[in-house]
């Protein structure tokens, strides 16, 4: 399952002379949904996920529970995505409060675009993010975005 979010560097909407980090739904997520729906339609989704699990797992392991959980999570996420599809609205400004995630993002950014705790992230799908955050992301305790505005 691909990442939910993609991060891009672009011009800050309120300060055009400055860079900002944009957060948007990763296009690969939509492709994953299409692929899984095609596999569902062909009756091959369980076989596909079992093969994926066998590649990363150990021989002799039972993957039935993992496959069931992946499909349940996938279906829940698809329901959320469809409920908020096209509901990007106005950009919402967040700052990144988790130092580990900030370090991971900064590792992929040029020096002049490094993210600091007080810098804005322009969230293009704030309503969807809030729903996913409360349903899934906050459960892990590893990531948190706090409202900056």
mmCIF file with all atom_site columns, C-alpha atoms in Angstrom:
data_model
loop_
_atom_site.group_PDB
_atom_site.id
_atom_site.type_symbol
_atom_site.label_atom_id
_atom_site.label_alt_id
_atom_site.label_comp_id
_atom_site.label_asym_id
_atom_site.label_entity_id
_atom_site.label_seq_id
_atom_site.pdbx_PDB_ins_code
_atom_site.Cartn_x
_atom_site.Cartn_y
_atom_site.Cartn_z
_atom_site.occupancy
_atom_site.B_iso_or_equiv
_atom_site.pdbx_formal_charge
_atom_site.auth_seq_id
_atom_site.auth_comp_id
_atom_site.auth_asym_id
_atom_site.auth_atom_id
_atom_site.pdbx_PDB_model_num
ATOM 1   C CA . UNK A 1 1   ? 0.000   0.000   0.000   1.00 0.00 ? 1   UNK A CA 1
ATOM 2   C CA . UNK A 1 2   ? 1.579   3.314   -0.999  1.00 0.00 ? 2   UNK A CA 1
ATOM 3   C CA . UNK A 1 3   ? 1.984   6.347   1.194   1.00 0.00 ? 3   UNK A CA 1
ATOM 4   C CA . UNK A 1 4   ? -1.037  8.597   1.619   1.00 0.00 ? 4   UNK A CA 1
ATOM 5   C CA . UNK A 1 5   ? 0.724   11.890  1.218   1.00 0.00 ? 5   UNK A CA 1
ATOM 6   C CA . UNK A 1 6   ? 3.202   13.404  -1.165  1.00 0.00 ? 6   UNK A CA 1
ATOM 7   C CA . UNK A 1 7   ? 5.270   16.432  -0.243  1.00 0.00 ? 7   UNK A CA 1
ATOM 8   C CA . UNK A 1 8   ? 6.238   19.051  -2.813  1.00 0.00 ? 8   UNK A CA 1
ATOM 9   C CA . UNK A 1 9   ? 8.241   22.258  -2.633  1.00 0.00 ? 9   UNK A CA 1
ATOM 10  C CA . UNK A 1 10  ? 6.585   25.304  -4.159  1.00 0.00 ? 10  UNK A CA 1
ATOM 11  C CA . UNK A 1 11  ? 6.001   28.994  -3.607  1.00 0.00 ? 11  UNK A CA 1
ATOM 12  C CA . UNK A 1 12  ? 4.235   30.012  -0.406  1.00 0.00 ? 12  UNK A CA 1
ATOM 13  C CA . UNK A 1 13  ? 0.712   31.223  -1.288  1.00 0.00 ? 13  UNK A CA 1
ATOM 14  C CA . UNK A 1 14  ? 0.915   34.191  1.106   1.00 0.00 ? 14  UNK A CA 1
ATOM 15  C CA . UNK A 1 15  ? 4.628   34.972  0.648   1.00 0.00 ? 15  UNK A CA 1
ATOM 16  C CA . UNK A 1 16  ? 5.504   34.429  -3.052  1.00 0.00 ? 16  UNK A CA 1
ATOM 17  C CA . UNK A 1 17  ? 9.203   35.151  -2.495  1.00 0.00 ? 17  UNK A CA 1
ATOM 18  C CA . UNK A 1 18  ? 9.465   32.196  -0.067  1.00 0.00 ? 18  UNK A CA 1
ATOM 19  C CA . UNK A 1 19  ? 9.262   28.435  -0.534  1.00 0.00 ? 19  UNK A CA 1
ATOM 20  C CA . UNK A 1 20  ? 6.672   26.315  1.218   1.00 0.00 ? 20  UNK A CA 1
ATOM 21  C CA . UNK A 1 21  ? 6.200   22.587  1.538   1.00 0.00 ? 21  UNK A CA 1
ATOM 22  C CA . UNK A 1 22  ? 2.935   21.333  0.088   1.00 0.00 ? 22  UNK A CA 1
ATOM 23  C CA . UNK A 1 23  ? 1.194   18.196  1.299   1.00 0.00 ? 23  UNK A CA 1
ATOM 24  C CA . UNK A 1 24  ? -1.208  16.482  -1.089  1.00 0.00 ? 24  UNK A CA 1
ATOM 25  C CA . UNK A 1 25  ? -2.717  13.057  -1.619  1.00 0.00 ? 25  UNK A CA 1
ATOM 26  C CA . UNK A 1 26  ? -0.134  10.873  -3.340  1.00 0.00 ? 26  UNK A CA 1
ATOM 27  C CA . UNK A 1 27  ? -1.307  9.995   -6.882  1.00 0.00 ? 27  UNK A CA 1
ATOM 28  C CA . UNK A 1 28  ? 0.014   6.446   -6.394  1.00 0.00 ? 28  UNK A CA 1
ATOM 29  C CA . UNK A 1 29  ? -2.684  5.933   -3.750  1.00 0.00 ? 29  UNK A CA 1
ATOM 30  C CA . UNK A 1 30  ? -5.381  6.327   -6.417  1.00 0.00 ? 30  UNK A CA 1
ATOM 31  C CA . UNK A 1 31  ? -3.577  3.823   -8.649  1.00 0.00 ? 31  UNK A CA 1
ATOM 32  C CA . UNK A 1 32  ? -3.377  1.351   -5.739  1.00 0.00 ? 32  UNK A CA 1
ATOM 33  C CA . UNK A 1 33  ? -7.155  1.656   -5.258  1.00 0.00 ? 33  UNK A CA 1
ATOM 34  C CA . UNK A 1 34  ? -7.762  0.999   -8.954  1.00 0.00 ? 34  UNK A CA 1
ATOM 35  C CA . UNK A 1 35  ? -5.436  -2.003  -8.936  1.00 0.00 ? 35  UNK A CA 1
ATOM 36  C CA . UNK A 1 36  ? -7.080  -3.539  -5.858  1.00 0.00 ? 36  UNK A CA 1
ATOM 37  C CA . UNK A 1 37  ? -10.566 -2.946  -7.307  1.00 0.00 ? 37  UNK A CA 1
ATOM 38  C CA . UNK A 1 38  ? -9.500  -4.699  -10.524 1.00 0.00 ? 38  UNK A CA 1
ATOM 39  C CA . UNK A 1 39  ? -8.157  -7.624  -8.494  1.00 0.00 ? 39  UNK A CA 1
ATOM 40  C CA . UNK A 1 40  ? -11.422 -7.713  -6.487  1.00 0.00 ? 40  UNK A CA 1
ATOM 41  C CA . UNK A 1 41  ? -13.430 -7.852  -9.728  1.00 0.00 ? 41  UNK A CA 1
ATOM 42  C CA . UNK A 1 42  ? -11.298 -10.741 -11.018 1.00 0.00 ? 42  UNK A CA 1
ATOM 43  C CA . UNK A 1 43  ? -11.433 -12.612 -7.705  1.00 0.00 ? 43  UNK A CA 1
ATOM 44  C CA . UNK A 1 44  ? -7.633  -12.387 -7.359  1.00 0.00 ? 44  UNK A CA 1
ATOM 45  C CA . UNK A 1 45  ? -7.147  -9.875  -4.530  1.00 0.00 ? 45  UNK A CA 1
ATOM 46  C CA . UNK A 1 46  ? -6.530  -12.477 -1.790  1.00 0.00 ? 46  UNK A CA 1
ATOM 47  C CA . UNK A 1 47  ? -4.046  -14.368 -3.998  1.00 0.00 ? 47  UNK A CA 1
ATOM 48  C CA . UNK A 1 48  ? -2.208  -11.121 -4.768  1.00 0.00 ? 48  UNK A CA 1
ATOM 49  C CA . UNK A 1 49  ? -1.966  -10.048 -1.116  1.00 0.00 ? 49  UNK A CA 1
ATOM 50  C CA . UNK A 1 50  ? -0.935  -13.553 -0.046  1.00 0.00 ? 50  UNK A CA 1
ATOM 51  C CA . UNK A 1 51  ? 1.911   -13.471 -2.591  1.00 0.00 ? 51  UNK A CA 1
ATOM 52  C CA . UNK A 1 52  ? 2.983   -10.025 -1.333  1.00 0.00 ? 52  UNK A CA 1
ATOM 53  C CA . UNK A 1 53  ? 2.944   -11.312 2.258   1.00 0.00 ? 53  UNK A CA 1
ATOM 54  C CA . UNK A 1 54  ? 4.979   -14.378 1.297   1.00 0.00 ? 54  UNK A CA 1
ATOM 55  C CA . UNK A 1 55  ? 7.632   -12.173 -0.287  1.00 0.00 ? 55  UNK A CA 1
ATOM 56  C CA . UNK A 1 56  ? 8.158   -10.144 2.898   1.00 0.00 ? 56  UNK A CA 1
ATOM 57  C CA . UNK A 1 57  ? 7.236   -12.835 5.449   1.00 0.00 ? 57  UNK A CA 1
ATOM 58  C CA . UNK A 1 58  ? 8.635   -16.161 6.509   1.00 0.00 ? 58  UNK A CA 1
ATOM 59  C CA . UNK A 1 59  ? 7.946   -19.615 5.115   1.00 0.00 ? 59  UNK A CA 1
ATOM 60  C CA . UNK A 1 60  ? 5.123   -21.454 6.859   1.00 0.00 ? 60  UNK A CA 1
ATOM 61  C CA . UNK A 1 61  ? 3.545   -18.338 8.326   1.00 0.00 ? 61  UNK A CA 1
ATOM 62  C CA . UNK A 1 62  ? -0.233  -17.880 8.172   1.00 0.00 ? 62  UNK A CA 1
ATOM 63  C CA . UNK A 1 63  ? -1.194  -14.657 6.421   1.00 0.00 ? 63  UNK A CA 1
ATOM 64  C CA . UNK A 1 64  ? -4.996  -14.897 6.589   1.00 0.00 ? 64  UNK A CA 1
ATOM 65  C CA . UNK A 1 65  ? -5.344  -12.377 9.430   1.00 0.00 ? 65  UNK A CA 1
ATOM 66  C CA . UNK A 1 66  ? -2.925  -9.930  7.803   1.00 0.00 ? 66  UNK A CA 1
ATOM 67  C CA . UNK A 1 67  ? -4.759  -10.151 4.475   1.00 0.00 ? 67  UNK A CA 1
ATOM 68  C CA . UNK A 1 68  ? -8.123  -9.636  6.173   1.00 0.00 ? 68  UNK A CA 1
ATOM 69  C CA . UNK A 1 69  ? -6.792  -6.592  8.087   1.00 0.00 ? 69  UNK A CA 1
ATOM 70  C CA . UNK A 1 70  ? -5.209  -5.076  4.956   1.00 0.00 ? 70  UNK A CA 1
ATOM 71  C CA . UNK A 1 71  ? -8.490  -5.438  3.063   1.00 0.00 ? 71  UNK A CA 1
ATOM 72  C CA . UNK A 1 72  ? -10.548 -4.021  5.945   1.00 0.00 ? 72  UNK A CA 1
ATOM 73  C CA . UNK A 1 73  ? -8.217  -1.028  6.261   1.00 0.00 ? 73  UNK A CA 1
ATOM 74  C CA . UNK A 1 74  ? -8.195  -0.583  2.486   1.00 0.00 ? 74  UNK A CA 1
ATOM 75  C CA . UNK A 1 75  ? -12.011 -0.585  2.339   1.00 0.00 ? 75  UNK A CA 1
ATOM 76  C CA . UNK A 1 76  ? -12.275 1.901   5.227   1.00 0.00 ? 76  UNK A CA 1
ATOM 77  C CA . UNK A 1 77  ? -9.771  4.244   3.597   1.00 0.00 ? 77  UNK A CA 1
ATOM 78  C CA . UNK A 1 78  ? -11.502 4.020   0.215   1.00 0.00 ? 78  UNK A CA 1
ATOM 79  C CA . UNK A 1 79  ? -14.786 4.944   1.915   1.00 0.00 ? 79  UNK A CA 1
ATOM 80  C CA . UNK A 1 80  ? -13.129 8.006   3.476   1.00 0.00 ? 80  UNK A CA 1
ATOM 81  C CA . UNK A 1 81  ? -11.459 9.017   0.221   1.00 0.00 ? 81  UNK A CA 1
ATOM 82  C CA . UNK A 1 82  ? -14.751 8.777   -1.657  1.00 0.00 ? 82  UNK A CA 1
ATOM 83  C CA . UNK A 1 83  ? -16.610 10.717  1.047   1.00 0.00 ? 83  UNK A CA 1
ATOM 84  C CA . UNK A 1 84  ? -14.159 13.610  0.781   1.00 0.00 ? 84  UNK A CA 1
ATOM 85  C CA . UNK A 1 85  ? -13.249 13.310  -2.909  1.00 0.00 ? 85  UNK A CA 1
ATOM 86  C CA . UNK A 1 86  ? -12.818 16.735  -4.470  1.00 0.00 ? 86  UNK A CA 1
ATOM 87  C CA . UNK A 1 87  ? -13.213 18.347  -1.056  1.00 0.00 ? 87  UNK A CA 1
ATOM 88  C CA . UNK A 1 88  ? -9.776  19.945  -0.988  1.00 0.00 ? 88  UNK A CA 1
ATOM 89  C CA . UNK A 1 89  ? -11.090 23.430  -0.386  1.00 0.00 ? 89  UNK A CA 1
ATOM 90  C CA . UNK A 1 90  ? -8.730  26.226  0.464   1.00 0.00 ? 90  UNK A CA 1
ATOM 91  C CA . UNK A 1 91  ? -5.170  25.420  1.471   1.00 0.00 ? 91  UNK A CA 1
ATOM 92  C CA . UNK A 1 92  ? -4.821  24.949  5.205   1.00 0.00 ? 92  UNK A CA 1
ATOM 93  C CA . UNK A 1 93  ? -1.588  25.825  6.969   1.00 0.00 ? 93  UNK A CA 1
ATOM 94  C CA . UNK A 1 94  ? -0.027  23.334  9.384   1.00 0.00 ? 94  UNK A CA 1
ATOM 95  C CA . UNK A 1 95  ? 3.350   23.061  11.031  1.00 0.00 ? 95  UNK A CA 1
ATOM 96  C CA . UNK A 1 96  ? 5.165   19.796  11.552  1.00 0.00 ? 96  UNK A CA 1
ATOM 97  C CA . UNK A 1 97  ? 5.632   19.104  15.247  1.00 0.00 ? 97  UNK A CA 1
ATOM 98  C CA . UNK A 1 98  ? 7.155   15.607  15.120  1.00 0.00 ? 98  UNK A CA 1
ATOM 99  C CA . UNK A 1 99  ? 10.993  15.852  14.938  1.00 0.00 ? 99  UNK A CA 1
ATOM 100 C CA . UNK A 1 100 ? 11.497  12.373  13.431  1.00 0.00 ? 100 UNK A CA 1
ATOM 101 C CA . UNK A 1 101 ? 9.058   12.975  10.598  1.00 0.00 ? 101 UNK A CA 1
ATOM 102 C CA . UNK A 1 102 ? 10.495  16.460  10.035  1.00 0.00 ? 102 UNK A CA 1
ATOM 103 C CA . UNK A 1 103 ? 13.991  14.920  9.812   1.00 0.00 ? 103 UNK A CA 1
ATOM 104 C CA . UNK A 1 104 ? 12.741  12.336  7.300   1.00 0.00 ? 104 UNK A CA 1
ATOM 105 C CA . UNK A 1 105 ? 11.142  15.014  5.121   1.00 0.00 ? 105 UNK A CA 1
ATOM 106 C CA . UNK A 1 106 ? 14.164  17.323  5.355   1.00 0.00 ? 106 UNK A CA 1
ATOM 107 C CA . UNK A 1 107 ? 16.354  14.475  4.135   1.00 0.00 ? 107 UNK A CA 1
ATOM 108 C CA . UNK A 1 108 ? 14.669  14.826  0.739   1.00 0.00 ? 108 UNK A CA 1
ATOM 109 C CA . UNK A 1 109 ? 14.576  18.625  0.528   1.00 0.00 ? 109 UNK A CA 1
ATOM 110 C CA . UNK A 1 110 ? 17.205  20.994  -0.855  1.00 0.00 ? 110 UNK A CA 1
ATOM 111 C CA . UNK A 1 111 ? 19.074  23.093  1.720   1.00 0.00 ? 111 UNK A CA 1
ATOM 112 C CA . UNK A 1 112 ? 17.089  26.243  0.965   1.00 0.00 ? 112 UNK A CA 1
ATOM 113 C CA . UNK A 1 113 ? 13.797  24.406  1.592   1.00 0.00 ? 113 UNK A CA 1
ATOM 114 C CA . UNK A 1 114 ? 14.545  22.693  4.914   1.00 0.00 ? 114 UNK A CA 1
ATOM 115 C CA . UNK A 1 115 ? 11.528  22.537  7.204   1.00 0.00 ? 115 UNK A CA 1
ATOM 116 C CA . UNK A 1 116 ? 11.666  24.084  10.683  1.00 0.00 ? 116 UNK A CA 1
ATOM 117 C CA . UNK A 1 117 ? 9.083   23.553  13.452  1.00 0.00 ? 117 UNK A CA 1
ATOM 118 C CA . UNK A 1 118 ? 7.525   26.970  12.820  1.00 0.00 ? 118 UNK A CA 1
ATOM 119 C CA . UNK A 1 119 ? 7.424   26.705  9.017   1.00 0.00 ? 119 UNK A CA 1
ATOM 120 C CA . UNK A 1 120 ? 4.154   26.217  7.211   1.00 0.00 ? 120 UNK A CA 1
ATOM 121 C CA . UNK A 1 121 ? 3.085   23.090  5.412   1.00 0.00 ? 121 UNK A CA 1
ATOM 122 C CA . UNK A 1 122 ? 0.367   23.899  2.921   1.00 0.00 ? 122 UNK A CA 1
ATOM 123 C CA . UNK A 1 123 ? -2.133  21.064  3.327   1.00 0.00 ? 123 UNK A CA 1
ATOM 124 C CA . UNK A 1 124 ? -4.253  20.773  0.176   1.00 0.00 ? 124 UNK A CA 1
ATOM 125 C CA . UNK A 1 125 ? -6.595  18.124  1.637   1.00 0.00 ? 125 UNK A CA 1
ATOM 126 C CA . UNK A 1 126 ? -7.114  19.266  5.229   1.00 0.00 ? 126 UNK A CA 1
ATOM 127 C CA . UNK A 1 127 ? -10.582 17.750  5.779   1.00 0.00 ? 127 UNK A CA 1
ATOM 128 C CA . UNK A 1 128 ? -9.486  14.373  4.432   1.00 0.00 ? 128 UNK A CA 1
ATOM 129 C CA . UNK A 1 129 ? -6.265  14.525  6.454   1.00 0.00 ? 129 UNK A CA 1
ATOM 130 C CA . UNK A 1 130 ? -8.202  15.291  9.650   1.00 0.00 ? 130 UNK A CA 1
ATOM 131 C CA . UNK A 1 131 ? -10.469 12.290  9.102   1.00 0.00 ? 131 UNK A CA 1
ATOM 132 C CA . UNK A 1 132 ? -7.561  9.950   8.324   1.00 0.00 ? 132 UNK A CA 1
ATOM 133 C CA . UNK A 1 133 ? -5.559  11.377  11.217  1.00 0.00 ? 133 UNK A CA 1
ATOM 134 C CA . UNK A 1 134 ? -8.290  10.708  13.758  1.00 0.00 ? 134 UNK A CA 1
ATOM 135 C CA . UNK A 1 135 ? -9.079  7.250   12.350  1.00 0.00 ? 135 UNK A CA 1
ATOM 136 C CA . UNK A 1 136 ? -5.541  5.947   11.705  1.00 0.00 ? 136 UNK A CA 1
ATOM 137 C CA . UNK A 1 137 ? -2.534  8.225   12.021  1.00 0.00 ? 137 UNK A CA 1
ATOM 138 C CA . UNK A 1 138 ? -3.022  9.386   15.612  1.00 0.00 ? 138 UNK A CA 1
ATOM 139 C CA . UNK A 1 139 ? -3.258  5.777   16.730  1.00 0.00 ? 139 UNK A CA 1
ATOM 140 C CA . UNK A 1 140 ? 0.417   5.238   15.964  1.00 0.00 ? 140 UNK A CA 1
ATOM 141 C CA . UNK A 1 141 ? 1.604   8.158   18.056  1.00 0.00 ? 141 UNK A CA 1
ATOM 142 C CA . UNK A 1 142 ? 4.466   8.766   15.612  1.00 0.00 ? 142 UNK A CA 1
ATOM 143 C CA . UNK A 1 143 ? 3.030   11.566  13.543  1.00 0.00 ? 143 UNK A CA 1
ATOM 144 C CA . UNK A 1 144 ? 1.163   14.683  14.462  1.00 0.00 ? 144 UNK A CA 1
ATOM 145 C CA . UNK A 1 145 ? 0.396   17.863  12.655  1.00 0.00 ? 145 UNK A CA 1
ATOM 146 C CA . UNK A 1 146 ? -0.784  20.763  14.736  1.00 0.00 ? 146 UNK A CA 1
ATOM 147 C CA . UNK A 1 147 ? -2.772  23.696  13.460  1.00 0.00 ? 147 UNK A CA 1
ATOM 148 C CA . UNK A 1 148 ? -0.465  26.640  12.852  1.00 0.00 ? 148 UNK A CA 1
ATOM 149 C CA . UNK A 1 149 ? -2.961  29.313  11.835  1.00 0.00 ? 149 UNK A CA 1
#
